Tab-separated table of C-alpha atoms in Angstrom:
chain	number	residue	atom	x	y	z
A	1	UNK	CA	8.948	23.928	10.207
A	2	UNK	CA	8.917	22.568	6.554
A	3	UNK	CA	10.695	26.203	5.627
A	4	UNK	CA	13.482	25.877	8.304
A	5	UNK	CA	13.822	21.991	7.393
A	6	UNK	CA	14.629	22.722	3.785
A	7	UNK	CA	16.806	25.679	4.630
A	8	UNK	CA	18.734	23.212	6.085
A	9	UNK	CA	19.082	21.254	3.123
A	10	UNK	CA	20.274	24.122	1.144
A	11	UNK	CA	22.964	24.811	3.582
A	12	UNK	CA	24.251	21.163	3.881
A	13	UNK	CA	24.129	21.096	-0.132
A	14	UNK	CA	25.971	24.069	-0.189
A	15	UNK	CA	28.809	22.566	2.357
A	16	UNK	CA	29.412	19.224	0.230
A	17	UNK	CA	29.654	21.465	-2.660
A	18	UNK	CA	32.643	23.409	-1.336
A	19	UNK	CA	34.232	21.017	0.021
A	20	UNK	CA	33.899	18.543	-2.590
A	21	UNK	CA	35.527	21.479	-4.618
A	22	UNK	CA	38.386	21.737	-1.971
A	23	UNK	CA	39.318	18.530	-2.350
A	24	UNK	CA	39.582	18.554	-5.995
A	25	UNK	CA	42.235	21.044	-5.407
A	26	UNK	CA	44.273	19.284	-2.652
A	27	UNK	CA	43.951	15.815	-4.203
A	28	UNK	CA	45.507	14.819	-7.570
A	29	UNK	CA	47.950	12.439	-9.230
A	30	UNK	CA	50.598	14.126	-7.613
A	31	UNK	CA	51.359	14.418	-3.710
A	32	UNK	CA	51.359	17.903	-3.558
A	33	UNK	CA	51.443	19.076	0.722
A	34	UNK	CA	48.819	20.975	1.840
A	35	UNK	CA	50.353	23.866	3.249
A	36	UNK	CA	51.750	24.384	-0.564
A	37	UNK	CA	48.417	23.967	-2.071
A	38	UNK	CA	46.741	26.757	0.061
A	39	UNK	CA	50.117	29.127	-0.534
A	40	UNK	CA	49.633	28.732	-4.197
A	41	UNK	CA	45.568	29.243	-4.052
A	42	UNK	CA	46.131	32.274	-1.717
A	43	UNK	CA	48.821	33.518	-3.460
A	44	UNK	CA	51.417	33.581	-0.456
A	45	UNK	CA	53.581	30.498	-1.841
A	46	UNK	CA	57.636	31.458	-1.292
A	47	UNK	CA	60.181	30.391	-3.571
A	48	UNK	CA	60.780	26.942	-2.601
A	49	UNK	CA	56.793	26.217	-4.526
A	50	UNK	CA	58.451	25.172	-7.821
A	51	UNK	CA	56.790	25.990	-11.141
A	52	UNK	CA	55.287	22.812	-11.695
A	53	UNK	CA	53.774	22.079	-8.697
A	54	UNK	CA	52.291	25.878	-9.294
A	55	UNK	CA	51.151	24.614	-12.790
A	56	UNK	CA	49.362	21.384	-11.546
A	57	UNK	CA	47.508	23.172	-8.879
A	58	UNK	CA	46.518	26.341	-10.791
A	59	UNK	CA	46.620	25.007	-14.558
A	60	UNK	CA	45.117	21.517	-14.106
A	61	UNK	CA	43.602	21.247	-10.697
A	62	UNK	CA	41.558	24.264	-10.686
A	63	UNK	CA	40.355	24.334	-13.842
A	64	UNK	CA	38.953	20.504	-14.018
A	65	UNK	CA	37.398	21.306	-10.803
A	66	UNK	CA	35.478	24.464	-12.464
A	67	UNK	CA	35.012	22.180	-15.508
A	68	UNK	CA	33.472	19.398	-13.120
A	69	UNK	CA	31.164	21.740	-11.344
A	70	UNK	CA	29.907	23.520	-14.505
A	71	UNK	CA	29.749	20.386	-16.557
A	72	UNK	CA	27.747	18.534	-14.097
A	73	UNK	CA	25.323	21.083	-13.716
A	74	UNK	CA	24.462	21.311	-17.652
A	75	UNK	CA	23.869	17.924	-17.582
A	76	UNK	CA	21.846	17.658	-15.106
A	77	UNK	CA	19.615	19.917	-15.047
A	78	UNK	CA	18.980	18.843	-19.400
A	79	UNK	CA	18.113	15.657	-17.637
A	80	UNK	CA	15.181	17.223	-15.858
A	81	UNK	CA	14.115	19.064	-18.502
A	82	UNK	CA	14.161	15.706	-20.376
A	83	UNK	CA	12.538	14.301	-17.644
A	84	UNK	CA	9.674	17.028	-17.270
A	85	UNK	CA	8.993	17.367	-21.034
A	86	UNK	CA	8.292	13.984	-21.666
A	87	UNK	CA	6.922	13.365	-18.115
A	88	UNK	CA	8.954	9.809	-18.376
A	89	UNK	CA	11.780	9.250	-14.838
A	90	UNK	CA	13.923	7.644	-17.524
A	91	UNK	CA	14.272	10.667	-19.498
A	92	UNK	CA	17.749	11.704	-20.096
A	93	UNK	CA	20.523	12.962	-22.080
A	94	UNK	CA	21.887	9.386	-22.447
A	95	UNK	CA	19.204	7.511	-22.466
A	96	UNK	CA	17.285	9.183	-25.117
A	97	UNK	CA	20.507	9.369	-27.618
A	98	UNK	CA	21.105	12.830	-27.193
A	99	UNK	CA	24.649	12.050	-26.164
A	100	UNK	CA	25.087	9.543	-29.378
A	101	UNK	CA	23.577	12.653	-31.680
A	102	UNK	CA	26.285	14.775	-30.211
A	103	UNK	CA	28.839	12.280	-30.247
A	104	UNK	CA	27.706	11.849	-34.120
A	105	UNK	CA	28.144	15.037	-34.689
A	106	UNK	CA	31.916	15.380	-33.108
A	107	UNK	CA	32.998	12.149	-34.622
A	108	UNK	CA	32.021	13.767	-38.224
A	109	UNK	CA	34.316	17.024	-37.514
A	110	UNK	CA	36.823	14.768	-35.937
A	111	UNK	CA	36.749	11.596	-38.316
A	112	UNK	CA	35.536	13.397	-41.655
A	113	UNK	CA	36.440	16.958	-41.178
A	114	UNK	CA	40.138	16.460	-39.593
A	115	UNK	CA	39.810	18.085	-36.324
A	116	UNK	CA	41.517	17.094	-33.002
A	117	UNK	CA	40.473	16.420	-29.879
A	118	UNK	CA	41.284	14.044	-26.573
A	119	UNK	CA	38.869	15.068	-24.018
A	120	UNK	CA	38.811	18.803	-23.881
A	121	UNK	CA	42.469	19.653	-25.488
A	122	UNK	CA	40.443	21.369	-28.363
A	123	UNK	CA	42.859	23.114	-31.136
A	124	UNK	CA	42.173	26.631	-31.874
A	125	UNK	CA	40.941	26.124	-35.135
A	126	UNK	CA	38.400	23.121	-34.625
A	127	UNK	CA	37.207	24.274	-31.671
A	128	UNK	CA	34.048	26.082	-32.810
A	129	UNK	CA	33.550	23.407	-35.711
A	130	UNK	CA	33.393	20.429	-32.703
A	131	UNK	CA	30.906	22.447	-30.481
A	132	UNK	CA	28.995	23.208	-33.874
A	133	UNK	CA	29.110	19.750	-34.627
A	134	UNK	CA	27.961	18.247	-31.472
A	135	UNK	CA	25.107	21.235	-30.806
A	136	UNK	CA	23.608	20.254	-34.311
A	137	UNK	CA	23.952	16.463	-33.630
A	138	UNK	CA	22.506	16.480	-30.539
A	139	UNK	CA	19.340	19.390	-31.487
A	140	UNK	CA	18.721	16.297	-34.291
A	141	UNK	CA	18.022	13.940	-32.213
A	142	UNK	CA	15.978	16.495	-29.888
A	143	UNK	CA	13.911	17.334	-32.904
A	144	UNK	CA	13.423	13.867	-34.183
A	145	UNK	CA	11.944	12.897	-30.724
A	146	UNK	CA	9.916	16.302	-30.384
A	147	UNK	CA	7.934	15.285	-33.781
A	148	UNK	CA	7.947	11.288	-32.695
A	149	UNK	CA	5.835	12.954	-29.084
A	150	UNK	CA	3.115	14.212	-31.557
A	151	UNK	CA	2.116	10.716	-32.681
A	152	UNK	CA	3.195	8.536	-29.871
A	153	UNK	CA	1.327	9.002	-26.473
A	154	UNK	CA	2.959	6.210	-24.544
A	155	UNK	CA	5.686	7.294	-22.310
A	156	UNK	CA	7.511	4.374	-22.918
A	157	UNK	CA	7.001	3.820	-26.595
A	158	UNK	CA	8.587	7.319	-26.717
A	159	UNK	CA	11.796	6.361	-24.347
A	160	UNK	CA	12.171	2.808	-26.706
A	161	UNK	CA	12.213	5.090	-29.767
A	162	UNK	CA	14.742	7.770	-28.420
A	163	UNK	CA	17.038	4.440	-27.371
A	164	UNK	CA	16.576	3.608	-31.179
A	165	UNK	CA	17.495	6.241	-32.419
A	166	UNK	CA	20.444	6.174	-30.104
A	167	UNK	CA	21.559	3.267	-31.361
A	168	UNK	CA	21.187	4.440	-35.249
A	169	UNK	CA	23.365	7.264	-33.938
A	170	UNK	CA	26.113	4.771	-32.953
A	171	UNK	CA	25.486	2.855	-35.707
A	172	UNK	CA	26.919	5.624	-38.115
A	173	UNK	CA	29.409	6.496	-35.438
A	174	UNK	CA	30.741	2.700	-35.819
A	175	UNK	CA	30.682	3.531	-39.856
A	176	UNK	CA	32.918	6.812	-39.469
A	177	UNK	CA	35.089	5.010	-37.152
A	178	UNK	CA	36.004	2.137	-39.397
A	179	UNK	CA	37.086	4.468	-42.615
A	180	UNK	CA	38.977	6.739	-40.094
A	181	UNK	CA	42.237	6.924	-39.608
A	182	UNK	CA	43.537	4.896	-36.955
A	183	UNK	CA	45.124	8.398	-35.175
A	184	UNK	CA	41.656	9.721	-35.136
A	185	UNK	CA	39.834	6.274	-34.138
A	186	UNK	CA	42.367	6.425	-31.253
A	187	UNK	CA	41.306	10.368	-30.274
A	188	UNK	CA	38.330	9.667	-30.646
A	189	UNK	CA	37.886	6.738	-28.075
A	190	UNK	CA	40.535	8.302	-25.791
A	191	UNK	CA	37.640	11.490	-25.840
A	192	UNK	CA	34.128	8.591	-25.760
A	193	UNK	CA	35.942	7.503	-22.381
A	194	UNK	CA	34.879	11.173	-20.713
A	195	UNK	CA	36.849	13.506	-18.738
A	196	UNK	CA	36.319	16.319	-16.693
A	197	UNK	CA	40.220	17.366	-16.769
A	198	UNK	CA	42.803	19.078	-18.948
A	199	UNK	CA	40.388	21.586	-20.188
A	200	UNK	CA	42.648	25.480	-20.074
A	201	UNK	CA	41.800	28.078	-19.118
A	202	UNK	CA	41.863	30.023	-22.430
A	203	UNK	CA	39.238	27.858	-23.016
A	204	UNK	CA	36.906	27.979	-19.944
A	205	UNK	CA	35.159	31.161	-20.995
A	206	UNK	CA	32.940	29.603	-23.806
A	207	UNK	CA	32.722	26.627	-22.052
A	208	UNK	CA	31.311	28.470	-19.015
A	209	UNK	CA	29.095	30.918	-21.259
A	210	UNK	CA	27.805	27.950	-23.006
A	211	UNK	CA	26.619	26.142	-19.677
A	212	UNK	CA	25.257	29.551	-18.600
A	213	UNK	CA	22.613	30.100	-21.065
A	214	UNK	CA	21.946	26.835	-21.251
A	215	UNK	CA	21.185	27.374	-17.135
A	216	UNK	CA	19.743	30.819	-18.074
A	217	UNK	CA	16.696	29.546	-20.386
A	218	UNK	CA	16.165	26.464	-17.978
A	219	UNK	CA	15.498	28.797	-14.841
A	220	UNK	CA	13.208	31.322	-17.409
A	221	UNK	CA	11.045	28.177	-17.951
A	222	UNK	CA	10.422	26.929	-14.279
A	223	UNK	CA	7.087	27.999	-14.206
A	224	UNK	CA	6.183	26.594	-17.505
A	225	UNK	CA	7.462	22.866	-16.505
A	226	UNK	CA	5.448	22.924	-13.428
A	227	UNK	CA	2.302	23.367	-15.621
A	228	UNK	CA	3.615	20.752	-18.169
A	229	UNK	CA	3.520	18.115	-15.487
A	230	UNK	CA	0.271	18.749	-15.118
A	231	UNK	CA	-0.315	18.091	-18.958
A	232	UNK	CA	-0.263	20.045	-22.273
A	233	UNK	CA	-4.259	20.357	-22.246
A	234	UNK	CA	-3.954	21.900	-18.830
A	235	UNK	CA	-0.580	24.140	-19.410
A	236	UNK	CA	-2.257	25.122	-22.936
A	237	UNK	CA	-5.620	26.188	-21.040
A	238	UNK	CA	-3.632	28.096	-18.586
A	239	UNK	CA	-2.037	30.319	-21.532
A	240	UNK	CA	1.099	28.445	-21.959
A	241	UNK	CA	2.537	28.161	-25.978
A	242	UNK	CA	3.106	24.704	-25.947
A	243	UNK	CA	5.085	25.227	-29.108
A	244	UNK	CA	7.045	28.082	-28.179
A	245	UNK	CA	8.207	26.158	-24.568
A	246	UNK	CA	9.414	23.444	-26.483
A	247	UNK	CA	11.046	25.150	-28.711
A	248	UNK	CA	12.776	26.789	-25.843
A	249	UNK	CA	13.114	23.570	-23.926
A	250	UNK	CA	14.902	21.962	-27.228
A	251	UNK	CA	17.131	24.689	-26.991
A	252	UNK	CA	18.185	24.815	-23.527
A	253	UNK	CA	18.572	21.089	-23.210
A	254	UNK	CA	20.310	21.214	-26.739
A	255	UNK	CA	23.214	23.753	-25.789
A	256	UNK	CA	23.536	22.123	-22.110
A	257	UNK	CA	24.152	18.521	-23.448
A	258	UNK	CA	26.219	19.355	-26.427
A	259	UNK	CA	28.216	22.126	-24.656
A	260	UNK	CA	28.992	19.505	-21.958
A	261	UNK	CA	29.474	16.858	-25.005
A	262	UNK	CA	31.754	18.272	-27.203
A	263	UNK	CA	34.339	19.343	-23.979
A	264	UNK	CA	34.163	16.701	-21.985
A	265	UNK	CA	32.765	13.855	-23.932
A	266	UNK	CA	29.518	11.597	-23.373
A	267	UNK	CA	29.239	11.251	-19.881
A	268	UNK	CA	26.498	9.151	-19.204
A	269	UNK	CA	24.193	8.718	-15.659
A	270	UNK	CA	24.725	12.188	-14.395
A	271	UNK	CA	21.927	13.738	-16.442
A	272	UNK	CA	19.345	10.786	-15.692
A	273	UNK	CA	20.311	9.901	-11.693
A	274	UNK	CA	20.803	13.860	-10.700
A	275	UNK	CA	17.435	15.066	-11.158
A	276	UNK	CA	16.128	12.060	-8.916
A	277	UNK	CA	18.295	12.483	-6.290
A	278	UNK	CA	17.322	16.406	-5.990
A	279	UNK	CA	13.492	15.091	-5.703
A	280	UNK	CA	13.934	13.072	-3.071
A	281	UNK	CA	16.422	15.439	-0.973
A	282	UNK	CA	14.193	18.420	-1.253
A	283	UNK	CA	11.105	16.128	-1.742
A	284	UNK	CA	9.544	18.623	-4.344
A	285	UNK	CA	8.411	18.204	-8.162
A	286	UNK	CA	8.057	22.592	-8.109
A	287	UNK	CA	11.031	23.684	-10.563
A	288	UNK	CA	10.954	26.957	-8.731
A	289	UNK	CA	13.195	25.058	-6.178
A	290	UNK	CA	14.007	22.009	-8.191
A	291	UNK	CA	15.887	23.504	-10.951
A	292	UNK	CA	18.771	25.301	-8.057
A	293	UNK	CA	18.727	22.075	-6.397
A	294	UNK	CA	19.715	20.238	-9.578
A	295	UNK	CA	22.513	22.573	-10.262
A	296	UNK	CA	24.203	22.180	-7.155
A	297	UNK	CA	23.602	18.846	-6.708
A	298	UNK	CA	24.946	18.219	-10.477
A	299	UNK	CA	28.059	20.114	-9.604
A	300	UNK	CA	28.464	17.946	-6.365
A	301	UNK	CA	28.117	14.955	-8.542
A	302	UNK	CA	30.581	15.769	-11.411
A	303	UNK	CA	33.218	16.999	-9.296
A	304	UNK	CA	32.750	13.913	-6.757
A	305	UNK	CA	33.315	11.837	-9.523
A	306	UNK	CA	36.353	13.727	-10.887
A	307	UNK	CA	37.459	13.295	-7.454
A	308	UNK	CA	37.033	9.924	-7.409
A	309	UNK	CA	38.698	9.154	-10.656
A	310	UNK	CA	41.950	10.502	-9.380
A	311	UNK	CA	42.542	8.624	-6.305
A	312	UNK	CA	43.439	5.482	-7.994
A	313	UNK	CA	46.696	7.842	-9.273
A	314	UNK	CA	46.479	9.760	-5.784
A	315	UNK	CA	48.158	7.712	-3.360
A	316	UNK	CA	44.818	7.786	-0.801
A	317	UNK	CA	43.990	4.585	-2.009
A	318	UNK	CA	47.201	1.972	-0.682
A	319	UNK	CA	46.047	-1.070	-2.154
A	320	UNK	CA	45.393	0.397	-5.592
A	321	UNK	CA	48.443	1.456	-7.211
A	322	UNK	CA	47.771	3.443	-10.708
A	323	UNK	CA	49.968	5.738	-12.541
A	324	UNK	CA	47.041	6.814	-15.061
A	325	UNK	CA	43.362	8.875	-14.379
A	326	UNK	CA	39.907	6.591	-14.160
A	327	UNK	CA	37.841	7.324	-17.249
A	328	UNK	CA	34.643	9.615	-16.158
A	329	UNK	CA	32.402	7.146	-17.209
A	330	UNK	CA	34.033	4.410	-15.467
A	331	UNK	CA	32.817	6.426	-12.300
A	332	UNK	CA	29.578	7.944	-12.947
A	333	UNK	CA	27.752	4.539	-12.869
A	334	UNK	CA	28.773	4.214	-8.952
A	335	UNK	CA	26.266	7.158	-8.888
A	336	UNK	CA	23.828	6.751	-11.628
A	337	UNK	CA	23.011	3.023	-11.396
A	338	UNK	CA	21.816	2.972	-7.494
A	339	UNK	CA	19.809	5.812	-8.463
A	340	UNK	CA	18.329	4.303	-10.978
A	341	UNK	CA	17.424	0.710	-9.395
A	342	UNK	CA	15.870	2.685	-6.607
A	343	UNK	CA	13.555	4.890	-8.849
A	344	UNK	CA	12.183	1.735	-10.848
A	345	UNK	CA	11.816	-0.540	-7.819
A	346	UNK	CA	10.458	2.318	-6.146
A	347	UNK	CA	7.795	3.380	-8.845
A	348	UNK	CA	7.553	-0.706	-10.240
């Protein structure tokens, strides 16, 4: 019975996902009718399709859609490997500054080193200097709170120093941003604000690779996090390398968050709410089925909310009139805060 009942869940998960995805690709800034849409997807659309209503759907629709599902998923499941390694629910991306060590290290390439960016329009020639600079921002801040878990013991001691060093992060963001040009002050808040959209698909592939083997080495260590929640005494007597998992762990969590980072900007909430929200619909702590149920669930979420921060624009809302897209992280709070209420009143 418990078999068939979570079956169940799987399928209804994977129902919201696709059509969640659908209606990234019927919905937009643009009124675009339906029947034209599903010509242009299926490749049957006759002459009277123009060219730009073929370029929205296949050149902007699609891919923020695929960017929203794959970004969503990264940063999710680092939450719960956040969340697992330092056996805290408030463990996340976010919370524990890894964003703001990412964000560091894009605002030096961007500020400092010249490059360009407004969330995910990444020139040729920066491109691999941003992702280098967010990766080694954010595996900073990973390793500074690795070596701060050796000495303190207290869960939330630990999550009060990773929101420290968060803000010492910022605080040298704030620095760059105030000898920066005001072009690149004005890029760089334009990419803070988050966005799921107007990433090409030239670059998809290392975006998608990236949030792959990020996945990859999160999925290889599902049976090593089940044993960590148990505690490191317990995993270590069992034959787990403590060491070598979080080593692994850093890395995984490192590459998901700063792959996500540097193309889409800090999003904030998804990583901490998602990993709750797969707990209680599966009602499970085993990774073995915890870890799938994060991804899809973390797509669901980042392309719901890249949904939602189009209808303002769309026309399905009539008594809000917009001509411009909702920042991401205007919308991820509808999500993540709820979430979060509901996990501290719930645990008090």
């Amino acid at each position: 019975m418990k078999t068939s009942s979570r079956s169940l869940r799987w399928i209804v998960l994977c129902i919201i996902l696709i059509l969640v995805f659908v209606g990234n690709l019927y919905i937009g800034a643009v009124r675009i009718p339906i029947c034209h849409v599903t010509d242009i997807l299926t490749g049957n659309a006759s002459t009277s399709v123009s060219d730009a209503t073929r370029f929205i759907v296949l050149e902007s629709r699609l891919p923020a859609a695929i960017t929203a599902i794959f970004g969503g998923s990264g940063l999710a499941v680092s939450g719960l490997l956040l969340q697992t390694a330092f056996r805290n629910p408030l463990a996340g991306p976010s919370i524990l500054g890894i964003n703001s060590g990412a964000s560091l290290g894009v605002a030096v390439v961007m500020l400092i080193g010249g490059g360009s960016m407004i969330a995910g329009t990444i020139e040729f020639g920066t491109e691999f200097a941003i992702i280098a600079g967010a990766m080694a921002g954010s595996f900073m801040i990973m390793a500074i709170l690795l070596a701060l878990s050796a000495w303190l013991r207290n869960d939330l001691m630990l999550l009060i120093a990773g929101i420290l060093v968060g803000y010492l992060a910022s605080s040298f963001i704030m620095i760059l941003n105030f000898s920066a040009t005001s072009d690149g002050v004005q890029n760089y808040v334009i990419w803070g604000m988050g966005s799921f959209t107007a990433l090409p698909f030239e670059r998809m592939p290392v975006f998608i690779i990236l949030t792959m083997t990020g996945l990859a080495f999160a999925i290889a260590l599902a049976k090593p996090l089940d044993l960590l929640l148990l505690g490191n005494d317990y995993a270590r007597n069992l034959g787990i390398n403590i060491r070598n998992t979080r080593n692994m762990l850093l890395f995984a969590t490192g590459i998901l968050s700063a792959t996500a980072t540097a193309f889409c900007g800090p999003v904030a909430f998804i990583g901490l709410a998602v990993p709750h929200i797969a707990r209680m619909v599966m009602k499970t702590d085993t990774h073995r089925i915890l870890l799938p149920a994060t991804i899809i669930i973390g797509a669901i979420i980042g392309a719901s909310c890249n949904l939602l921060s189009v209808l303002p624009s769309s026309g399905f809302i009539p008594w809000i009139k917009s001509a411009s897209l909702l920042p991401l992280n205007a919308v991820t709070p509808l999500f993540g805060v709820p979430v979060i209420l509901y996990v501290i009143l719930h645990r008090r």
